[in-house]
CSV table of C-alpha atoms in Angstrom, one decimal:
chain,number,residue,atom,x,y,z
S,646,UNK,CA,110.9,69.1,68.9
S,647,UNK,CA,114.5,69.9,67.8
S,648,UNK,CA,117.4,70.3,70.2
S,649,UNK,CA,117.3,74.1,70.2
S,650,UNK,CA,113.6,74.3,71.1
S,651,UNK,CA,113.9,71.5,73.7
S,652,UNK,CA,116.8,73.3,75.5
S,653,UNK,CA,115.0,76.7,75.3
S,654,UNK,CA,111.8,75.3,76.7
S,655,UNK,CA,113.7,73.5,79.4
S,656,UNK,CA,115.5,76.8,80.3
S,657,UNK,CA,112.2,78.7,80.5
S,658,UNK,CA,110.7,76.1,82.8
S,659,UNK,CA,113.7,76.3,85.1
S,660,UNK,CA,113.6,80.1,85.1
S,661,UNK,CA,109.9,80.2,85.8
S,662,UNK,CA,110.5,77.8,88.8
S,663,UNK,CA,113.2,80.0,90.2
S,664,UNK,CA,111.6,83.4,89.6
S,665,UNK,CA,107.8,83.2,89.7
S,666,UNK,CA,107.2,81.8,93.2
S,667,UNK,CA,109.5,84.4,94.7
S,668,UNK,CA,107.4,87.3,93.6
S,669,UNK,CA,103.9,86.3,92.7
S,670,UNK,CA,101.0,88.7,92.3
S,671,UNK,CA,98.7,89.2,95.2
S,672,UNK,CA,97.1,91.3,97.9
S,673,UNK,CA,98.7,92.0,101.3
S,674,UNK,CA,96.4,92.7,104.2
S,675,UNK,CA,96.9,94.1,107.6
S,676,UNK,CA,94.3,94.9,110.3
S,677,UNK,CA,95.3,96.9,113.4
S,678,UNK,CA,93.7,98.8,116.3
S,679,UNK,CA,93.4,102.5,115.4
S,680,UNK,CA,95.9,104.7,117.1
S,681,UNK,CA,94.0,107.9,117.8
S,682,UNK,CA,97.0,110.3,117.9
S,683,UNK,CA,96.4,113.7,116.4
S,684,UNK,CA,99.0,116.3,115.4
S,685,UNK,CA,99.1,119.6,113.5
S,686,UNK,CA,99.8,119.6,109.8
S,687,UNK,CA,100.7,122.1,107.1
S,688,UNK,CA,102.0,124.6,109.7
S,689,UNK,CA,99.0,123.9,111.9
S,690,UNK,CA,96.6,125.1,109.2
S,691,UNK,CA,95.4,121.5,109.0
S,692,UNK,CA,95.7,118.3,111.0
S,693,UNK,CA,96.9,114.7,110.8
S,694,UNK,CA,95.4,111.7,112.6
S,695,UNK,CA,97.4,108.5,113.0
S,696,UNK,CA,95.3,105.6,111.8
S,697,UNK,CA,97.8,102.9,113.0
S,698,UNK,CA,100.9,100.9,112.3
S,699,UNK,CA,100.4,98.2,109.7
S,700,UNK,CA,102.6,95.2,109.2
S,701,UNK,CA,102.9,93.0,106.2
S,702,UNK,CA,104.6,89.7,105.2
S,703,UNK,CA,106.4,89.6,101.9
S,704,UNK,CA,108.5,86.3,101.9
S,705,UNK,CA,110.5,87.4,98.9
S,706,UNK,CA,111.0,90.9,100.2
S,707,UNK,CA,109.6,94.2,98.9
S,708,UNK,CA,112.4,94.9,96.4
S,709,UNK,CA,110.9,92.5,93.9
S,710,UNK,CA,107.4,94.0,94.1
S,711,UNK,CA,105.6,96.7,92.2
S,712,UNK,CA,102.7,98.2,94.3
S,713,UNK,CA,99.8,99.0,92.0
S,714,UNK,CA,96.8,99.9,94.3
S,715,UNK,CA,95.7,100.4,97.9
S,716,UNK,CA,92.5,100.6,99.8
S,717,UNK,CA,91.6,101.2,103.4
S,718,UNK,CA,88.8,100.6,105.9
S,719,UNK,CA,88.7,102.9,109.0
S,720,UNK,CA,86.4,104.5,111.4
S,721,UNK,CA,86.5,108.3,111.2
S,722,UNK,CA,84.7,111.5,112.2
S,723,UNK,CA,84.7,114.2,109.5
S,724,UNK,CA,83.1,117.7,109.0
S,725,UNK,CA,80.6,118.0,106.2
S,726,UNK,CA,83.0,120.2,104.2
S,727,UNK,CA,85.4,117.3,103.8
S,728,UNK,CA,84.5,116.5,100.3
S,729,UNK,CA,86.2,116.7,96.9
S,730,UNK,CA,89.6,118.3,97.0
S,731,UNK,CA,89.0,119.1,100.7
S,732,UNK,CA,88.6,115.5,101.7
S,733,UNK,CA,91.6,114.3,103.7
S,734,UNK,CA,94.2,112.0,102.2
S,735,UNK,CA,96.0,108.9,103.3
S,736,UNK,CA,99.7,109.3,103.9
S,737,UNK,CA,102.1,106.4,104.3
S,738,UNK,CA,105.2,107.1,106.5
S,739,UNK,CA,108.1,105.4,108.1
S,740,UNK,CA,107.6,104.3,111.7
S,741,UNK,CA,107.7,106.9,114.4
S,742,UNK,CA,107.4,110.0,112.2
S,743,UNK,CA,105.8,112.8,114.2
S,744,UNK,CA,106.6,115.7,111.8
S,745,UNK,CA,104.8,114.8,108.6
S,746,UNK,CA,105.5,118.1,107.0
S,747,UNK,CA,109.2,117.3,107.2
S,748,UNK,CA,108.8,113.6,106.4
S,749,UNK,CA,107.1,114.4,103.1
S,750,UNK,CA,110.0,116.6,102.1
S,751,UNK,CA,112.7,114.1,103.1
S,752,UNK,CA,111.0,111.1,101.5
S,753,UNK,CA,110.2,109.5,104.8
S,754,UNK,CA,106.5,109.8,103.9
S,755,UNK,CA,104.4,109.9,100.8
S,756,UNK,CA,100.9,111.1,99.9
S,757,UNK,CA,98.5,108.9,98.1
S,758,UNK,CA,95.4,109.7,96.0
S,759,UNK,CA,93.2,107.9,98.5
S,760,UNK,CA,90.7,110.4,100.0
S,761,UNK,CA,88.3,109.8,102.8
S,762,UNK,CA,85.3,111.9,102.0
S,763,UNK,CA,82.4,112.9,104.2
S,764,UNK,CA,80.0,111.8,101.5
S,765,UNK,CA,81.7,108.4,101.1
S,766,UNK,CA,78.9,106.1,102.1
S,767,UNK,CA,77.9,106.0,104.8
S,768,UNK,CA,78.0,109.6,105.9
S,769,UNK,CA,77.2,111.2,109.2
S,770,UNK,CA,78.5,113.7,111.8
S,771,UNK,CA,79.4,111.0,114.2
S,772,UNK,CA,82.1,108.3,114.0
S,773,UNK,CA,81.4,106.3,110.8
S,774,UNK,CA,83.2,103.3,109.4
S,775,UNK,CA,84.2,103.9,105.7
S,776,UNK,CA,85.9,101.8,103.1
S,777,UNK,CA,87.4,103.0,99.9
S,778,UNK,CA,87.7,101.2,96.6
S,779,UNK,CA,91.2,100.2,95.4
S,780,UNK,CA,92.9,103.4,94.3
S,781,UNK,CA,95.9,103.3,91.9
S,782,UNK,CA,99.3,104.3,93.1
S,783,UNK,CA,101.6,106.3,90.8
S,784,UNK,CA,105.1,105.0,90.0
S,785,UNK,CA,106.5,107.6,92.4
S,786,UNK,CA,104.1,106.5,95.2
S,787,UNK,CA,104.9,102.9,94.6
S,788,UNK,CA,108.6,103.4,94.9
S,789,UNK,CA,108.2,105.5,98.0
S,790,UNK,CA,105.9,102.8,99.5
S,791,UNK,CA,108.5,100.2,98.8
S,792,UNK,CA,111.3,102.3,100.4
S,793,UNK,CA,109.1,102.9,103.5
S,794,UNK,CA,108.3,99.2,103.9
S,795,UNK,CA,111.9,98.2,103.3
S,796,UNK,CA,113.1,100.6,106.0
S,797,UNK,CA,111.6,98.3,108.7
S,798,UNK,CA,112.7,94.7,109.2
S,799,UNK,CA,109.1,93.6,109.7
S,800,UNK,CA,107.8,95.6,106.7
S,801,UNK,CA,105.7,98.0,108.8
S,802,UNK,CA,104.4,101.4,108.0
S,803,UNK,CA,102.4,104.2,109.7
S,804,UNK,CA,99.3,105.3,107.9
S,805,UNK,CA,97.9,108.8,108.6
S,806,UNK,CA,94.8,110.7,107.5
S,807,UNK,CA,95.8,114.3,106.7
S,808,UNK,CA,94.2,117.5,105.7
S,809,UNK,CA,96.0,120.7,104.6
S,810,UNK,CA,93.1,122.9,105.8
S,811,UNK,CA,90.7,121.1,108.1
S,812,UNK,CA,91.3,120.4,111.8
S,813,UNK,CA,88.0,118.9,112.8
S,814,UNK,CA,89.1,115.4,111.7
S,815,UNK,CA,89.4,112.5,114.1
S,816,UNK,CA,90.5,108.9,113.6
S,817,UNK,CA,89.6,107.6,117.1
S,818,UNK,CA,91.1,104.7,119.0
S,819,UNK,CA,87.9,104.2,121.0
S,820,UNK,CA,84.7,105.8,122.1
S,821,UNK,CA,82.9,105.6,125.4
S,822,UNK,CA,79.3,106.4,126.5
S,823,UNK,CA,77.1,105.7,129.4
S,824,UNK,CA,74.2,103.2,129.0
S,825,UNK,CA,71.4,104.5,131.2
S,826,UNK,CA,68.8,102.0,130.1
S,827,UNK,CA,69.3,99.8,133.2
S,828,UNK,CA,69.0,100.6,136.9
S,829,UNK,CA,72.7,101.6,137.0
S,830,UNK,CA,74.8,103.5,134.5
S,831,UNK,CA,77.2,101.3,132.5
S,832,UNK,CA,80.2,102.6,130.6
S,833,UNK,CA,80.3,101.1,127.1
S,834,UNK,CA,83.7,101.2,125.4
S,835,UNK,CA,84.0,100.6,121.7
S,836,UNK,CA,87.4,100.1,120.2
S,837,UNK,CA,88.0,100.7,116.5
S,838,UNK,CA,90.2,98.9,114.0
S,839,UNK,CA,91.4,99.6,110.5
S,840,UNK,CA,92.4,97.4,107.5
S,841,UNK,CA,94.9,98.3,104.8
S,842,UNK,CA,95.1,96.3,101.6
S,843,UNK,CA,98.0,96.6,99.2
S,844,UNK,CA,97.8,95.1,95.7
S,845,UNK,CA,101.1,94.2,94.0
S,846,UNK,CA,102.7,92.3,91.1
S,847,UNK,CA,106.3,91.3,90.4
S,848,UNK,CA,108.6,94.2,89.7
S,849,UNK,CA,109.0,94.8,85.9
S,850,UNK,CA,112.7,94.1,86.4
S,851,UNK,CA,111.9,90.6,87.4
S,852,UNK,CA,110.1,90.0,84.1
S,853,UNK,CA,113.0,91.6,82.2
S,854,UNK,CA,115.5,89.3,83.9
S,855,UNK,CA,113.3,86.3,83.1
S,856,UNK,CA,113.1,87.3,79.4
S,857,UNK,CA,116.9,88.0,79.3
S,858,UNK,CA,117.6,84.6,80.8
S,859,UNK,CA,115.4,82.9,78.2
S,860,UNK,CA,117.1,84.8,75.3
S,861,UNK,CA,120.5,83.9,76.7
S,862,UNK,CA,119.6,80.2,76.9
S,863,UNK,CA,118.2,80.3,73.3
S,864,UNK,CA,121.4,81.9,72.0
S,865,UNK,CA,123.5,79.3,73.9
S,866,UNK,CA,121.5,76.5,72.3
S,867,UNK,CA,121.9,77.9,68.8
S,868,UNK,CA,125.6,78.3,69.4
S,869,UNK,CA,125.9,74.8,70.6
S,870,UNK,CA,124.1,73.4,67.6
S,871,UNK,CA,126.3,75.5,65.2
S,872,UNK,CA,129.5,74.2,66.8
S,873,UNK,CA,128.2,70.7,66.7
S,874,UNK,CA,127.3,71.0,63.0
S,875,UNK,CA,130.8,72.5,62.3
S,876,UNK,CA,132.5,69.6,64.0
S,877,UNK,CA,130.4,67.1,62.2
S,878,UNK,CA,131.3,68.7,58.8
S,879,UNK,CA,135.0,68.5,59.7
S,880,UNK,CA,134.8,64.9,60.6
S,881,UNK,CA,133.0,64.0,57.3
S,882,UNK,CA,135.5,66.0,55.3
């Protein structure tokens, strides 16, 4: 291996050590108790139910990450007409937003293409636990999600289930019923939780910086060898 190749390879190894561990690909997961808050949406033509406040841990920060996909598991009660384009969507928002109509305009919230449909298995009129597949995030959604997470020191966000037209949508915090099977009635309380998964990779700019550093090292090595050869020629002359 000549000097140029050796220096270039050494530089690449050093760069990979510095850059790759800081922003490695992966899946971030957060599970929280469901919130249960419900508000009007789309000028009260629809509704929004708060799923919960999710928190994530990104040691290298969110600025170096590109969010590709998201999926969610939640317990929900939906009307039968909540299918297709009428199925409610998942919205990510900064903490404490109570006016989602305004938050979507100002950039403090972003819609996703994740829909929770009545016919998403299993289906039923009661409270049903559903889980989506991973759904791709657009570049705009990814940037908005990064900004929302970066706005909180603990990388937290609020997730909502929203419908522009349906109001009979509930993401409950708990349910309670009386068990009459014994000699005395017993109140049975069930609490619901939800899990949000975010799939990410290093931001493209990180790879660009890595490539740029490698090119810079290679050019430097070539320049060094050229100068050395020039000096060697002068000495011989």
